[in-house]
Coordinates of C-alpha atoms in Angstrom, one line a residue:
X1 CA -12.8 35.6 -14.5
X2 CA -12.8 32.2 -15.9
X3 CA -14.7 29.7 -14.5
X4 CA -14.1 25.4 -13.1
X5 CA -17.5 23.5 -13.3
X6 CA -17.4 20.0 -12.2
X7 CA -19.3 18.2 -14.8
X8 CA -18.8 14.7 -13.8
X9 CA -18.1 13.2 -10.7
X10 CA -18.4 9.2 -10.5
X11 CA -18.0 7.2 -7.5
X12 CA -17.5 3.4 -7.1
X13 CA -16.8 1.0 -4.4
X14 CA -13.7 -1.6 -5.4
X15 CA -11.9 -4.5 -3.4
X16 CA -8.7 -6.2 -4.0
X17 CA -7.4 -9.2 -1.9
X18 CA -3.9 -9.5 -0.6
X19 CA -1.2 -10.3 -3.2
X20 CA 0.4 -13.4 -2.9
X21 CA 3.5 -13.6 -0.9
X22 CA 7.1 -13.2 -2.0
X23 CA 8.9 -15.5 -3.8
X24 CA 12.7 -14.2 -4.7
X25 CA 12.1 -12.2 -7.5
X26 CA 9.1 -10.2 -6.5
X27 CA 10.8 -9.3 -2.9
X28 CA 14.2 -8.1 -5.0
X29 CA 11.5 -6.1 -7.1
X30 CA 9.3 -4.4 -4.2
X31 CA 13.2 -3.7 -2.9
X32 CA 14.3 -1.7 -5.9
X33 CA 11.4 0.1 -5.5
X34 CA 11.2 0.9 -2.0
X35 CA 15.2 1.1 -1.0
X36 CA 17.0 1.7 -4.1
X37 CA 19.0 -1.0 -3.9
X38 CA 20.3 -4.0 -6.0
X39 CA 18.9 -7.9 -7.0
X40 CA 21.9 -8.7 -5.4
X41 CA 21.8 -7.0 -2.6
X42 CA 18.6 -8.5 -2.0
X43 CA 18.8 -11.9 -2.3
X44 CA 22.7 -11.2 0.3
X45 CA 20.4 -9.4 2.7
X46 CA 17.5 -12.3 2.8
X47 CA 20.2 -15.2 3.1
X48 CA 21.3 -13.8 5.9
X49 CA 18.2 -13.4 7.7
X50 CA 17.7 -16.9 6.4
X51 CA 20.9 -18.1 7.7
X52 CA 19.8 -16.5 11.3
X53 CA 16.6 -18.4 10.9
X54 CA 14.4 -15.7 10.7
X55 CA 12.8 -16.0 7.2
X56 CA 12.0 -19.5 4.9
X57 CA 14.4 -20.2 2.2
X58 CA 15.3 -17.2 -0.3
X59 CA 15.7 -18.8 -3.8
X60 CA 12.2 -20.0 -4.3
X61 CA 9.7 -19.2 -7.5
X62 CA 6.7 -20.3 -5.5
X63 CA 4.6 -17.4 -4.0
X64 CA 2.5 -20.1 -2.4
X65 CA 2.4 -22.3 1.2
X66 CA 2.5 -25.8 0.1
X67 CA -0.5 -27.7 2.5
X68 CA 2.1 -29.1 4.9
X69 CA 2.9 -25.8 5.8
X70 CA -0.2 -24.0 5.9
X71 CA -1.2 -26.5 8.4
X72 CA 1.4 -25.5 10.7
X73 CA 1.2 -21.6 10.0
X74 CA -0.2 -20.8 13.6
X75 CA 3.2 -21.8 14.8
X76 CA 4.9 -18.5 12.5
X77 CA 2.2 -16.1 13.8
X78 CA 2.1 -17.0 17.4
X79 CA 6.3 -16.9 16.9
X80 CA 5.9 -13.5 15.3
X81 CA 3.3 -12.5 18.6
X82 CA 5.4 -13.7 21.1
X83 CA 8.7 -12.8 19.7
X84 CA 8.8 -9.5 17.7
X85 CA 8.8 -6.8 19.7
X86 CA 7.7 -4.0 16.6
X87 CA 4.9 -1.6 17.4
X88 CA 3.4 -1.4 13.9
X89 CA 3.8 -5.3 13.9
X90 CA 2.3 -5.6 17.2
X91 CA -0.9 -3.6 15.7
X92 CA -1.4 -5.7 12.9
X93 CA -1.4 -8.6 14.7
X94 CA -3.4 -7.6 17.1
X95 CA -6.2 -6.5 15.2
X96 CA -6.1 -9.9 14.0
X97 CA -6.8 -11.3 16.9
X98 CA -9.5 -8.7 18.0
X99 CA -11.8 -8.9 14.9
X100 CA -11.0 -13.0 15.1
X101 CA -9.6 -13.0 11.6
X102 CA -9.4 -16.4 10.0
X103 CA -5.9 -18.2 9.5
X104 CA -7.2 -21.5 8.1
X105 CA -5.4 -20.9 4.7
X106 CA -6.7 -24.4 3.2
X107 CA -9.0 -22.9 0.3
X108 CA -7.3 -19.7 -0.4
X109 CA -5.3 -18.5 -3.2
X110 CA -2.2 -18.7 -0.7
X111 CA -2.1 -22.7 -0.8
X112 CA -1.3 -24.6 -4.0
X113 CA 1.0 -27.0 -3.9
X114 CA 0.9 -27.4 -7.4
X115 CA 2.4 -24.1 -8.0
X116 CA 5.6 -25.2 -5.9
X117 CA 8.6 -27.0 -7.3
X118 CA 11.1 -26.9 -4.8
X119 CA 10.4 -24.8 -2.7
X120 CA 7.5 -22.6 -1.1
X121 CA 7.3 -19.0 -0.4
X122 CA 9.4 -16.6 1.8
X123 CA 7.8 -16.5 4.8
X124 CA 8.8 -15.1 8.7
X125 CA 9.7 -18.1 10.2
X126 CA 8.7 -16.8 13.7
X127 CA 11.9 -17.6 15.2
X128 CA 15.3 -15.8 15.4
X129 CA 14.7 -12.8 17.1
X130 CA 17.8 -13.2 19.4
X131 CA 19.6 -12.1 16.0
X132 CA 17.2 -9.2 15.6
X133 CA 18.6 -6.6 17.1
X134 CA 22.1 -7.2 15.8
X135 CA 20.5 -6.2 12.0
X136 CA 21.3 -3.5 10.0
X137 CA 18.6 -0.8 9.6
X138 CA 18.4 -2.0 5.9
X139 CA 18.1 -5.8 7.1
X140 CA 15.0 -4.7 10.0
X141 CA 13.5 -3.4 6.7
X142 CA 13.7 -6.1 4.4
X143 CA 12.7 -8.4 7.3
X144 CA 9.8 -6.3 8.2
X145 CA 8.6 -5.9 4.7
X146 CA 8.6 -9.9 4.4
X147 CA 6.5 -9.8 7.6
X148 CA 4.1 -7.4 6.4
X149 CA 3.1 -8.8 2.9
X150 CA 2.8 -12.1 5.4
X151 CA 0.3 -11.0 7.7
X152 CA -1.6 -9.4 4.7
X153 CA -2.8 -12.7 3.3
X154 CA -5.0 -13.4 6.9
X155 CA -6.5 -9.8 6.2
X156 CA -10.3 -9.2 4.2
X157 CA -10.2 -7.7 1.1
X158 CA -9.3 -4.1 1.1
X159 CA -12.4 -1.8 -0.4
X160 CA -11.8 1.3 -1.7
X161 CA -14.0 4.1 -3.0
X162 CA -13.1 5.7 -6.6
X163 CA -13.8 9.3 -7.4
X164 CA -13.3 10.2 -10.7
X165 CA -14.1 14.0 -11.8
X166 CA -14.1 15.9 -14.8
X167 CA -13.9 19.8 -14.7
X168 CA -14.4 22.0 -17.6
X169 CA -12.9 25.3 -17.7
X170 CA -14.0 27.1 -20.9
X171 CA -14.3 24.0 -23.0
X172 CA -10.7 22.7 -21.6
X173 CA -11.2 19.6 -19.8
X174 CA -8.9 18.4 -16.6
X175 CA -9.3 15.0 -14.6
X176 CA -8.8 14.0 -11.5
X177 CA -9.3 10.4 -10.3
X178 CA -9.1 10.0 -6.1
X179 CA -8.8 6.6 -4.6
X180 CA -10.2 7.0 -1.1
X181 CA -9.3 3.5 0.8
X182 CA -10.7 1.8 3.3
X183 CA -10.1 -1.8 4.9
X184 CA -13.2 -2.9 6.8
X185 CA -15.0 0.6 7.0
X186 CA -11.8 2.4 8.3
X187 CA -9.8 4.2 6.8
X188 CA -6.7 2.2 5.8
X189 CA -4.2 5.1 6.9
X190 CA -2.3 2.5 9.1
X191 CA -2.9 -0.6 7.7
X192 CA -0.5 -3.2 5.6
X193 CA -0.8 -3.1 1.9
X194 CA 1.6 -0.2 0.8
X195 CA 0.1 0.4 -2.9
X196 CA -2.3 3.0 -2.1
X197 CA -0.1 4.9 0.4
X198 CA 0.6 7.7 -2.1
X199 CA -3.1 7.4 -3.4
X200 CA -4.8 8.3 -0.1
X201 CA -7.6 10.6 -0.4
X202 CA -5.7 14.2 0.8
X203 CA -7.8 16.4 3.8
X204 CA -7.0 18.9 1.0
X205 CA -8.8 17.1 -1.6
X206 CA -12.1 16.3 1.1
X207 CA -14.2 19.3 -0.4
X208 CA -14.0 18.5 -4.0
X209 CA -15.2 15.1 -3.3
X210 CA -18.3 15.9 -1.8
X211 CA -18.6 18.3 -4.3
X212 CA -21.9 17.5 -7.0
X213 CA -22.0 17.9 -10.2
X214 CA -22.8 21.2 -11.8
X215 CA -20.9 23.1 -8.8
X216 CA -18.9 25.5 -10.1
X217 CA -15.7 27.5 -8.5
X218 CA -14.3 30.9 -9.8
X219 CA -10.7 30.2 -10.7
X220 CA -8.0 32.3 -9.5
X221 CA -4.8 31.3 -10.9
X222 CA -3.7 27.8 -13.8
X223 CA -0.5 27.2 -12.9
X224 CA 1.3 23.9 -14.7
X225 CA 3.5 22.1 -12.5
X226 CA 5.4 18.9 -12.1
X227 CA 3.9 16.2 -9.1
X228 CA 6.2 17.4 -7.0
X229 CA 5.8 21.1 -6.7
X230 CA 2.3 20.1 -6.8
X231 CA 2.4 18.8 -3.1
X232 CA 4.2 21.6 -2.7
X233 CA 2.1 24.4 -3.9
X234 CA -0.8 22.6 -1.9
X235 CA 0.9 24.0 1.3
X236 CA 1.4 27.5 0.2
X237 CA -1.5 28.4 -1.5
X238 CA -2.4 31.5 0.9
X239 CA -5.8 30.5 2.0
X240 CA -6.7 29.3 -1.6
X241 CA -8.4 26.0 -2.2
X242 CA -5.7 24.3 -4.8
X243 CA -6.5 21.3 -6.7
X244 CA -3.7 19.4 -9.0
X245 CA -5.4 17.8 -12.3
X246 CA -4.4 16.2 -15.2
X247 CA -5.6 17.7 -18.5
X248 CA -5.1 16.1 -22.1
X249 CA -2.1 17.7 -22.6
X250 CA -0.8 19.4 -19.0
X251 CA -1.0 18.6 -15.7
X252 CA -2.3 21.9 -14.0
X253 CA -2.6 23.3 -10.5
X254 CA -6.4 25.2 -10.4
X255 CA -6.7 27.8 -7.6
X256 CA -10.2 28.2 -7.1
X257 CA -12.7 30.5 -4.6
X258 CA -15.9 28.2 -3.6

């Protein structure tokens, strides 16, 4: 029976602040991504939430708050408080308030008025929500995504723990490199910045991590796969522990006994 031995496993602590906010381009970008859909259909779907007063002007290249504004940004979040009636929204916000986050954005990144030329980020204005309901599913999305990368900037840093392993098996090397996030000691499960969604550390995944080097597993079954039957071989691997890696030139499911 062939063997997996964990011959390296390296773990380090990380943070990463908020990313700016959105100007148009980088909204009609995340869109793409997340809903499949058009530039165009973008920039129609933020005019009209801008036309119903519910977001800052669209066609900006600015992804900062000029002073001016930043000075006046409680009125947005206590309009966003008050107004939006969204649970997850609610949550965010609320934590806010609880661990008495700061939303003096004077000397942050967020401010810099010489980074706007005509006009300043898209923002929630904090008003409209008499329009709200009326939205299409795909406009309560757009709007809510706009809302979210908002709120982030008031947020700490987001830490994260890296785990990167190396197993041998029989000279054949396979990686696997866990991200295990965490905003402020919790585990960021629930929380706003949507990168790492897809990267969080799987309660499959939990043993190998506290795993140590040298620990070695008989290995039932290599089978290659693609990502996605990975997740799905996770689910029906009979009782097995099952582990996806990457080696040099496969990516590999390892079914392994401890």
């Amino acid at each position: 029976d062939k063997r997996a031995v964990i011959e390296e496993l390296k773990k380090s602590k990380q943070k990463e602040n908020p990313p700016l906010l959105f100007n148009l381009a980088e909204v009609q970008n995340e869109c793409t991504k997340k809903f499949k859909i058009k530039p165009d259909e973008t920039l129609e779907v933020i005019q009209d939430l801008y036309e119903k007063k519910l977001v800052t002007y669209p066609r900006t290249d600015a992804r900062v708050l000029s002073t001016a504004v930043a000075k006046e940004i409680s009125k947005n979040l206590n309009g966003l408080a008050k107004g939006f009636k969204d649970e997850e929204i609610q949550l965010i916000i609320n934590k806010m308030i609880d661990e008495k986050y700061s939303t003096n954005l004077q000397k942050t990144k967020y401010v810099n008025d010489s980074k706007i030329t005509d006009h300043y980020a898209i923002i929630p204005t904090g008003q409209g929500f008499e329009n709200y309901e009326k939205l299409s599913n795909l406009s309560k999305n757009i709007y809510k995504l706009i809302v979210k990368r908002f709120l982030s900037i008031f947020y700490p840093p987001a830490q994260y723990e890296k785990v990167s392993i190396t197993i041998d098996v029989e000279g054949e090397k396979f990686y696997k490199a866990i991200i295990k996030a965490y905003y402020s000691g919790e585990p960021k499960r629930n929380m706003i910045f949507p990168k790492y969604y897809n990267e969080m550390l799987n309660d499959e995944d939990l043993w190998l991590v506290d795993s140590l080097s040298g620990t070695w597993f008989e290995i039932v079954e290599i089978k290659e796969i693609s990502k996605t039957q990975a997740e799905r071989l996770k689910l029906v691997s009979n009782g097995k522990r099952a582990v996806d890696v990457l080696s040099c030139t496969r990516s590999s499911m390892l079914y392994v006994n401890e």
